[in-house]
PDB file of C-alpha atoms in Angstrom:
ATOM      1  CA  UNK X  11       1.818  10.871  29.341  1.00 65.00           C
ATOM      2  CA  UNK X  12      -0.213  11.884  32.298  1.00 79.00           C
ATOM      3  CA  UNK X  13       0.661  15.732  32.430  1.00 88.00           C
ATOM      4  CA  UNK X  14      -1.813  17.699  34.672  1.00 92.00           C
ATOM      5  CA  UNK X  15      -1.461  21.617  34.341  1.00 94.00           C
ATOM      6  CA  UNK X  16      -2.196  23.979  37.067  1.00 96.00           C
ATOM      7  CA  UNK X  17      -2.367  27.664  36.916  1.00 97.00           C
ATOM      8  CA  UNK X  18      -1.250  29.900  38.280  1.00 97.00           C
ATOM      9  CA  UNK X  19       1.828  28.517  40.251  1.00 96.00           C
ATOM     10  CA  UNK X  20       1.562  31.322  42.795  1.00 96.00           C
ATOM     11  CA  UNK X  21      -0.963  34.898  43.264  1.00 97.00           C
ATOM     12  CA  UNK X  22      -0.933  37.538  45.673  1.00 97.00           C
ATOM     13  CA  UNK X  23      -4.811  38.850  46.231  1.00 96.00           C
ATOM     14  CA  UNK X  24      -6.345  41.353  48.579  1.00 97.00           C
ATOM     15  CA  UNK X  25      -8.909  40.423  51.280  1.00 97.00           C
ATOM     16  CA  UNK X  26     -12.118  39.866  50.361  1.00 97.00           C
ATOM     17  CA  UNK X  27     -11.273  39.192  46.353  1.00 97.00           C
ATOM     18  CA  UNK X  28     -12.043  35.896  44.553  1.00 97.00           C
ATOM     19  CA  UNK X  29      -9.542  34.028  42.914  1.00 97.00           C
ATOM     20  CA  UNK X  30      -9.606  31.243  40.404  1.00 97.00           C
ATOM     21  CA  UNK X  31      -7.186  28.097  39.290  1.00 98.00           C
ATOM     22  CA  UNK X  32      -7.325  26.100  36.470  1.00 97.00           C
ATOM     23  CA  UNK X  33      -6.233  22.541  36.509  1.00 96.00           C
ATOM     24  CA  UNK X  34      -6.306  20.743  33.457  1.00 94.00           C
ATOM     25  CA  UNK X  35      -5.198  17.315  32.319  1.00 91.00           C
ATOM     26  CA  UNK X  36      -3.055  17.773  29.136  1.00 91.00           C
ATOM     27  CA  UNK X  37      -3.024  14.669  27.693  1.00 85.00           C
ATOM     28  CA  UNK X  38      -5.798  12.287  29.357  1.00 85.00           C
ATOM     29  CA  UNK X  39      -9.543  12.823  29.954  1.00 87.00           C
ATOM     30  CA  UNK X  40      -9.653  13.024  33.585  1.00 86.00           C
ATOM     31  CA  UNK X  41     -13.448  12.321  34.615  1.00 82.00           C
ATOM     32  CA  UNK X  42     -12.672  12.779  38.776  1.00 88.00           C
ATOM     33  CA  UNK X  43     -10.336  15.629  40.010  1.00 92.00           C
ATOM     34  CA  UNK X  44      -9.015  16.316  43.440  1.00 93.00           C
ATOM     35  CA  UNK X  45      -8.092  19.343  45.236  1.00 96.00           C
ATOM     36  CA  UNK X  46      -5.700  19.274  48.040  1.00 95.00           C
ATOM     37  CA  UNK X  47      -4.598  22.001  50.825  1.00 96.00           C
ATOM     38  CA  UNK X  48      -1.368  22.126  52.053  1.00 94.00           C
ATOM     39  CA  UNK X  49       0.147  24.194  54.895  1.00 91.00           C
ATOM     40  CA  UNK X  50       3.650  24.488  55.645  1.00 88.00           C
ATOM     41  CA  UNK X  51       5.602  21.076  56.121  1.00 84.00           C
ATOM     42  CA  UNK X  52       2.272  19.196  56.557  1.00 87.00           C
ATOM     43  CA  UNK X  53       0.732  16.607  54.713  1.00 88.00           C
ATOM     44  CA  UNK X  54      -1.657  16.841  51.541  1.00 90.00           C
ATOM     45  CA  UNK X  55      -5.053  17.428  52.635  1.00 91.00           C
ATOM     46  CA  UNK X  56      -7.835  16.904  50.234  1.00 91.00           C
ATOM     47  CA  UNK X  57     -10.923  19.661  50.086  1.00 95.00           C
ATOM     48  CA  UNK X  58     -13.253  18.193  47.654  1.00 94.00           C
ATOM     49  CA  UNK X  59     -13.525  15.333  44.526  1.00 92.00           C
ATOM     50  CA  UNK X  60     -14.400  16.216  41.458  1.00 91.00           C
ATOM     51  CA  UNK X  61     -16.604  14.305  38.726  1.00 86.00           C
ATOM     52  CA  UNK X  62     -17.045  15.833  35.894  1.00 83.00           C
ATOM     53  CA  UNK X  63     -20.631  17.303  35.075  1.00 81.00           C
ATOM     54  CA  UNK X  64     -21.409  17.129  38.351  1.00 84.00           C
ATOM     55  CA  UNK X  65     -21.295  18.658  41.787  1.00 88.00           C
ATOM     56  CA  UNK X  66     -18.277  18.452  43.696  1.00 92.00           C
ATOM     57  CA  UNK X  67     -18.075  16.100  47.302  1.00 93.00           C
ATOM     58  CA  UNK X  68     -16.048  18.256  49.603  1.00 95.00           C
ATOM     59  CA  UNK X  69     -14.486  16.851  52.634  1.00 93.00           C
ATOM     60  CA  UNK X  70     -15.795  17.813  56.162  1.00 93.00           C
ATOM     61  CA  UNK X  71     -15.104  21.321  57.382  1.00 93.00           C
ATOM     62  CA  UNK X  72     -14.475  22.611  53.903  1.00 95.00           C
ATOM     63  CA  UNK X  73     -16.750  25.194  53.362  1.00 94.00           C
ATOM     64  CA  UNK X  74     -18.419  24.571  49.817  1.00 93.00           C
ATOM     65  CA  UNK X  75     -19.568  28.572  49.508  1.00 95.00           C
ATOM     66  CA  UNK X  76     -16.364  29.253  49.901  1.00 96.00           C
ATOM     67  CA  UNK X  77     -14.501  27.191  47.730  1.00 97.00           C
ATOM     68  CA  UNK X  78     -15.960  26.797  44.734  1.00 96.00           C
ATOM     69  CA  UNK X  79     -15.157  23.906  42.322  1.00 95.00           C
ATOM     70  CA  UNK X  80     -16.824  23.489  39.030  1.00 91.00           C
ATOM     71  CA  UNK X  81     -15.407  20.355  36.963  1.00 89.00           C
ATOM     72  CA  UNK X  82     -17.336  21.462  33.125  1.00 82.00           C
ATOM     73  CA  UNK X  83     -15.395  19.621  31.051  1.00 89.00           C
ATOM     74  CA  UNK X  84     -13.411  16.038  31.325  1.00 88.00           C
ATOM     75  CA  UNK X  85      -9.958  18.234  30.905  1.00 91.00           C
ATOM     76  CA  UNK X  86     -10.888  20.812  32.910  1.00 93.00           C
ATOM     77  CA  UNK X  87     -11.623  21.762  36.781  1.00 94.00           C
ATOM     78  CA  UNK X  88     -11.263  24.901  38.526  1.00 95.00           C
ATOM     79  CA  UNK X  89     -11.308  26.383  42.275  1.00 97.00           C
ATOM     80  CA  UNK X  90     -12.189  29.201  43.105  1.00 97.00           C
ATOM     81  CA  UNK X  91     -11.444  31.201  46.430  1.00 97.00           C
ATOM     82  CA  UNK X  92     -14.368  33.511  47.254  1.00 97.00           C
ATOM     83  CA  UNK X  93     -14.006  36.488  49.235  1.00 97.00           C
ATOM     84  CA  UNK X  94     -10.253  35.230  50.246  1.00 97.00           C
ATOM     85  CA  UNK X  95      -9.005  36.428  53.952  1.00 96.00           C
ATOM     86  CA  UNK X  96      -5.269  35.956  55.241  1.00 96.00           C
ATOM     87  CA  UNK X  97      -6.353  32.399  56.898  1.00 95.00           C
ATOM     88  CA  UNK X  98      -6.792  31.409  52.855  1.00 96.00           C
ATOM     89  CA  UNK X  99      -3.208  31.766  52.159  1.00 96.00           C
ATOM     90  CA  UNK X 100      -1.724  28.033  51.080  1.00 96.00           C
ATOM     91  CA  UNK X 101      -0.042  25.840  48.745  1.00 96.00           C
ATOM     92  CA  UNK X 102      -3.612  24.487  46.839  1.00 97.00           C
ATOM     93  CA  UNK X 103      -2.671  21.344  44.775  1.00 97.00           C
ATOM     94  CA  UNK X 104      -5.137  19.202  42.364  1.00 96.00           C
ATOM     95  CA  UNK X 105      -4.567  16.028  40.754  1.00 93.00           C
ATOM     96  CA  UNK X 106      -6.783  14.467  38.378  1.00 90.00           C
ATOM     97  CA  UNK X 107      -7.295  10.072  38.049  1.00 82.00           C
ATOM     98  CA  UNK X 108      -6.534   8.852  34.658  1.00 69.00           C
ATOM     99  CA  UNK X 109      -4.118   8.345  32.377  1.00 56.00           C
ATOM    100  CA  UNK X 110      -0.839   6.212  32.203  1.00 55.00           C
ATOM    101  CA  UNK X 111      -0.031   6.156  36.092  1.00 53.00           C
ATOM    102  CA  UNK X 112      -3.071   4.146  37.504  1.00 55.00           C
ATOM    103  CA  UNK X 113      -3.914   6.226  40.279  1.00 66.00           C
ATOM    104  CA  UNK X 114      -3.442  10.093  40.795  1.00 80.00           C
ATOM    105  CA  UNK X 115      -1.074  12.607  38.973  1.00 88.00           C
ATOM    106  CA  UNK X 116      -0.565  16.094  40.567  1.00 92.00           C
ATOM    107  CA  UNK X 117      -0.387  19.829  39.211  1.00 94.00           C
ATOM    108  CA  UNK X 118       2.433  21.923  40.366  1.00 95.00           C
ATOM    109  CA  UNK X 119       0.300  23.819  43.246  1.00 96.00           C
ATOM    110  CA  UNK X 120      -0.429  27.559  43.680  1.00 97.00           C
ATOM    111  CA  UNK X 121       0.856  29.432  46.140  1.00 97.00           C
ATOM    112  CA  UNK X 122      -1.803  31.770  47.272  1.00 97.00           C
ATOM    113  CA  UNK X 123      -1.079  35.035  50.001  1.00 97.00           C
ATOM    114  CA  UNK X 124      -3.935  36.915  50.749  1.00 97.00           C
ATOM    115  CA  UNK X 125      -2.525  40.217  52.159  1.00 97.00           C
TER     116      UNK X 125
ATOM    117  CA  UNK F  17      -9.200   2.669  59.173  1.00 62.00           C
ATOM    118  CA  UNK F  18      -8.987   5.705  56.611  1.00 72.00           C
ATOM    119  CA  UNK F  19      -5.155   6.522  58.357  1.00 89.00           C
ATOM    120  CA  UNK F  20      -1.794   5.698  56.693  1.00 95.00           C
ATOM    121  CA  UNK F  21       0.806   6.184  59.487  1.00 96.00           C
ATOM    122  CA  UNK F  22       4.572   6.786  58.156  1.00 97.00           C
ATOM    123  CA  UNK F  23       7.497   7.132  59.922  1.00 97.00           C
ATOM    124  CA  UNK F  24      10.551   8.759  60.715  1.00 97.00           C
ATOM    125  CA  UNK F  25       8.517  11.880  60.110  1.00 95.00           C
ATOM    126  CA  UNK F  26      12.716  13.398  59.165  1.00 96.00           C
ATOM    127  CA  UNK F  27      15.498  11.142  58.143  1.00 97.00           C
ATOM    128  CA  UNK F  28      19.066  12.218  57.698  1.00 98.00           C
ATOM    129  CA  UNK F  29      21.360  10.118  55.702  1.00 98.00           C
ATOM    130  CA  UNK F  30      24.524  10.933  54.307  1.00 98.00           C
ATOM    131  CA  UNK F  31      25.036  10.357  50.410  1.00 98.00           C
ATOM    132  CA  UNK F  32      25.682   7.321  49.190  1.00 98.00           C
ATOM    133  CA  UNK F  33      23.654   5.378  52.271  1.00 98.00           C
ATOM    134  CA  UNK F  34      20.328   3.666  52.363  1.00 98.00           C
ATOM    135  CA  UNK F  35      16.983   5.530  52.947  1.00 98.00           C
ATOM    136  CA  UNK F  36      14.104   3.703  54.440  1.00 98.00           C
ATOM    137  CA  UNK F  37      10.767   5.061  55.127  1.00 98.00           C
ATOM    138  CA  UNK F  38       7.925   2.855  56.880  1.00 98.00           C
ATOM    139  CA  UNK F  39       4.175   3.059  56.061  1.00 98.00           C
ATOM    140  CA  UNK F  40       1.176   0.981  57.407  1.00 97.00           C
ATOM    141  CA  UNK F  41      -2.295   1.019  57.156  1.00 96.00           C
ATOM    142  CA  UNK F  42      -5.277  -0.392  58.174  1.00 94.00           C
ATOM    143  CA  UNK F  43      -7.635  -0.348  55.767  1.00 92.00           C
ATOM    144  CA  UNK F  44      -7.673  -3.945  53.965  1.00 92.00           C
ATOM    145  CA  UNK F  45      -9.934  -2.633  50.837  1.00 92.00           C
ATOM    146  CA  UNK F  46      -6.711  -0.447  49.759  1.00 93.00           C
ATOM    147  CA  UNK F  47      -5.162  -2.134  46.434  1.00 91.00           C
ATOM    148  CA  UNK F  48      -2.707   0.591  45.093  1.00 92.00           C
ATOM    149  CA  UNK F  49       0.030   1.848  47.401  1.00 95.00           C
ATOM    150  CA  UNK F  50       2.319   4.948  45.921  1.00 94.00           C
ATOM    151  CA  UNK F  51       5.165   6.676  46.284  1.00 96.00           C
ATOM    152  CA  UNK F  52       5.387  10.555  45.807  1.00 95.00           C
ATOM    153  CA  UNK F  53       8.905  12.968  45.811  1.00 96.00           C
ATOM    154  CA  UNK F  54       7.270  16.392  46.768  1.00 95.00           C
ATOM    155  CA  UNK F  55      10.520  19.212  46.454  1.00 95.00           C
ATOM    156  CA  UNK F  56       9.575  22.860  48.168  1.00 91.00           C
ATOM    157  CA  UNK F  57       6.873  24.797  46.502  1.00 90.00           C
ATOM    158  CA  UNK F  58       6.037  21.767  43.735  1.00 92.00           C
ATOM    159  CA  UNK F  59       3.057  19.455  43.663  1.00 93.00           C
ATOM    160  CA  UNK F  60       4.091  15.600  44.713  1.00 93.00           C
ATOM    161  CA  UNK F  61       5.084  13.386  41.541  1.00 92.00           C
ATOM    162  CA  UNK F  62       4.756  10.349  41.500  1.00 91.00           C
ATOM    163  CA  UNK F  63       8.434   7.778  41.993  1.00 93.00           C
ATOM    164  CA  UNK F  64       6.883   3.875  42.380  1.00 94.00           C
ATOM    165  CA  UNK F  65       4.263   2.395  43.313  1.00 93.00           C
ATOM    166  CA  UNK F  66       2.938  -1.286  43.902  1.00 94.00           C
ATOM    167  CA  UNK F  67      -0.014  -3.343  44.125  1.00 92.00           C
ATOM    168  CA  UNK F  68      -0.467  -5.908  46.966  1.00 91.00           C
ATOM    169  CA  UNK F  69      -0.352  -8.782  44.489  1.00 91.00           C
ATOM    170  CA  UNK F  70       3.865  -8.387  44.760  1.00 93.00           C
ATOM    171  CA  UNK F  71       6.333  -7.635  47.669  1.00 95.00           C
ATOM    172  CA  UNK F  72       8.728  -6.232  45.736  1.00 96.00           C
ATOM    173  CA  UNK F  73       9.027  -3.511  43.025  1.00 96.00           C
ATOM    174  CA  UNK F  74      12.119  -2.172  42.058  1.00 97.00           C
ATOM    175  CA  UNK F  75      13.154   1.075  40.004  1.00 95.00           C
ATOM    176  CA  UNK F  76      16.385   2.340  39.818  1.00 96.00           C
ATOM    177  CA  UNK F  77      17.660   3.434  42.749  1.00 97.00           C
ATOM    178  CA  UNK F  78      14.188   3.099  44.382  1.00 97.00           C
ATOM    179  CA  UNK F  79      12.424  -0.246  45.851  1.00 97.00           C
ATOM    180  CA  UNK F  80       8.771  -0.694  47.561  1.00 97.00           C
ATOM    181  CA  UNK F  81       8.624  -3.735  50.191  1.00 96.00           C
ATOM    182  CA  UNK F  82       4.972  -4.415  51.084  1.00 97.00           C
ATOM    183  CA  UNK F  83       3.602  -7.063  53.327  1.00 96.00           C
ATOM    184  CA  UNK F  84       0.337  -7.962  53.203  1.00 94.00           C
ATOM    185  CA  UNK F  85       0.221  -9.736  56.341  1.00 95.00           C
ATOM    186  CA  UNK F  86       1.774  -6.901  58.352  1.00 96.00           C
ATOM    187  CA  UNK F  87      -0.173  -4.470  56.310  1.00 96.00           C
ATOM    188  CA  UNK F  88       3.097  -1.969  55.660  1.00 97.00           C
ATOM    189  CA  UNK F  89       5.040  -0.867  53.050  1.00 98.00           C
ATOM    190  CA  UNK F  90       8.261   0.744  52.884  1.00 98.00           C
ATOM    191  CA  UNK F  91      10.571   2.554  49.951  1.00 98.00           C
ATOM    192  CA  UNK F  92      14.199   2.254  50.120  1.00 98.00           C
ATOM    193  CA  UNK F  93      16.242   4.752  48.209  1.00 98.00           C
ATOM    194  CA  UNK F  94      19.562   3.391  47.743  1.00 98.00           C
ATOM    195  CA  UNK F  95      23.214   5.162  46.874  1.00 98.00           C
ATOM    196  CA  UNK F  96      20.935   8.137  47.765  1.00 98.00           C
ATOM    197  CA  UNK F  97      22.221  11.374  46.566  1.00 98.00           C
ATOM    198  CA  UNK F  98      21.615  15.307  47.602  1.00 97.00           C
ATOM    199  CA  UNK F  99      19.610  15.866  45.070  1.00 97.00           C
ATOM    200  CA  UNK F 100      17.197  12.879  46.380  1.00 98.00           C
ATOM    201  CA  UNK F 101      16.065  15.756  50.063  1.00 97.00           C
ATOM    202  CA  UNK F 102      12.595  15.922  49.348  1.00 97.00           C
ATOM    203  CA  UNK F 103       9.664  15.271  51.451  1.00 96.00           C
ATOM    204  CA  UNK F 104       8.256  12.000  50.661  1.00 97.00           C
ATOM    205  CA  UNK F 105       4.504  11.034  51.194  1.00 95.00           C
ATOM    206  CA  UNK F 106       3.194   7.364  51.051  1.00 96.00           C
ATOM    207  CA  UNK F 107      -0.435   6.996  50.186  1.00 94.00           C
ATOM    208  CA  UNK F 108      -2.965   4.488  49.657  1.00 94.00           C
ATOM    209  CA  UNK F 109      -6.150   4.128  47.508  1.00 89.00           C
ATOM    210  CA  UNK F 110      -9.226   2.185  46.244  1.00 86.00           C
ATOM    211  CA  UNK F 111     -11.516   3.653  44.069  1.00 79.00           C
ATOM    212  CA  UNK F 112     -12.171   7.230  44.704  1.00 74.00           C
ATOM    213  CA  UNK F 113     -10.298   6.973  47.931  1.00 79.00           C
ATOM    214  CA  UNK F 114      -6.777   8.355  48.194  1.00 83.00           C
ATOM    215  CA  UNK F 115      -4.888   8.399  51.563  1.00 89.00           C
ATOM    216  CA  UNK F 116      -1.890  10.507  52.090  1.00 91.00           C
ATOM    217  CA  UNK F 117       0.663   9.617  54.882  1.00 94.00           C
ATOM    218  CA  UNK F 118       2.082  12.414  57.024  1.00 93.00           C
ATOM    219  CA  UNK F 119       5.130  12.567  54.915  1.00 95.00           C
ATOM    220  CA  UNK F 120       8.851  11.906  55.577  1.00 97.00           C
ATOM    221  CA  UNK F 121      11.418  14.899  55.133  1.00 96.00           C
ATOM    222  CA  UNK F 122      15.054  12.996  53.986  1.00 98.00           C
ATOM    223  CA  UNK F 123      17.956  15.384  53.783  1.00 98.00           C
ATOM    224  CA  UNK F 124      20.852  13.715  52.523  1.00 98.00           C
ATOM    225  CA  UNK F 125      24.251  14.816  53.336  1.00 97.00           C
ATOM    226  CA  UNK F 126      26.905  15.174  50.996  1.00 93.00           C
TER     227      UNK F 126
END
């Protein structure tokens, strides 16, 4: 139990292109979701929560225009990178609270370049 | 207060020795304190965790000391094996709030 999907693993997208991932709790109804950045050999750093039905909290410095998050369903939350540049490119990782493991459970990350 | 410090920020241990990572925080609200294996290019998954109502919890190969007192918390793999080099990341949470330490890269030797 506690099985959190994300897609896609990794993208390649030109500057100034939007791109979206999907993270989705298989088996549990996830009603917050998180989304982490992570560069190189650093820590997990989170961007934004995410309750379901309502607007995301994003962390300070995150820009919320930029990185949009829209948490519709209790299964289901998605980012999306607006008008990505080079600086964009990261390992983006959500986990969603629920389930068996009290506490967090983790997608596999996407790798996204912006060339 | 929001800060989990963990150290050595890289450990090298040959296989079949101890590994021991050190975490403390500050932040006396925190009530869940976990564990995660992160391997290159994959999200973190969880390995143990504990609650401050226990010093001990062990699983497998893998055992959480916390004291409450001290406010740290450490994970000791033992026997640790190759396939055990990972970066490892204490956290700790209440509610909503979910802290990340710097992480720990092991490498163990065979």
């Amino acid at each position: 139990g506690a099985v959190v999907s994300q897609h896609p693993s990794w993208v390649i997208c030109k500057s100034g292109t939007s791109v979206k991932i999907e993270c989705r709790s298989l088996d549990f109804q996830a009603t917050t979701m998180f989304w982490y950045r992570q560069f190189p050999k650093q820590s997990l750093m989170l961007m934004a929560t995410s309750n379901e039905g309502s607007k995301a909290t994003y962390e300070q410095g995150v820009e919320k225009d930029k990185f949009l998050i829209n948490h519709a369903s209790l299964t289901l939350s998605t980012l999306t990178v607006t008008s990505a540049h080079p600086e964009d490119s990261s390992f983006y990782i959500c986990s969603a609270s629920g389930g068996k493991n009290y506490g967090y459970t983790f997608g596999s990350g996407t790798r996204l370049t912006v060339v | 207060q929001q800060q989990v410090k963990q150290s050595p920020q890289s450990l090298i241990v040959q296989k079949g020795g101890i590994s021991i990572i050190n975490c403390a925080y500050e932040n006396t609200a925190f009530d869940y304190f976990p564990w995660y294996q992160q391997f290159p290019g994959k999200g973190p998954a969880l390995l143990i965790a504990i609650r401050p109502d226990v010093s001990e919890k062990k699983e497998g190969r893998f055992t959480i000391s916390f004291n409450k007192s001290a406010k740290q918390f450490s994970l000791h793999i033992m026997d640790s094996q190759p396939g055990d080099s990972a970066t490892y990341f204490c956290a700790a949470s209440y509610g909503q709030n979910f802290v990340f330490g710097p992480g720990t890269r092991l490498s163990v030797l065979p």
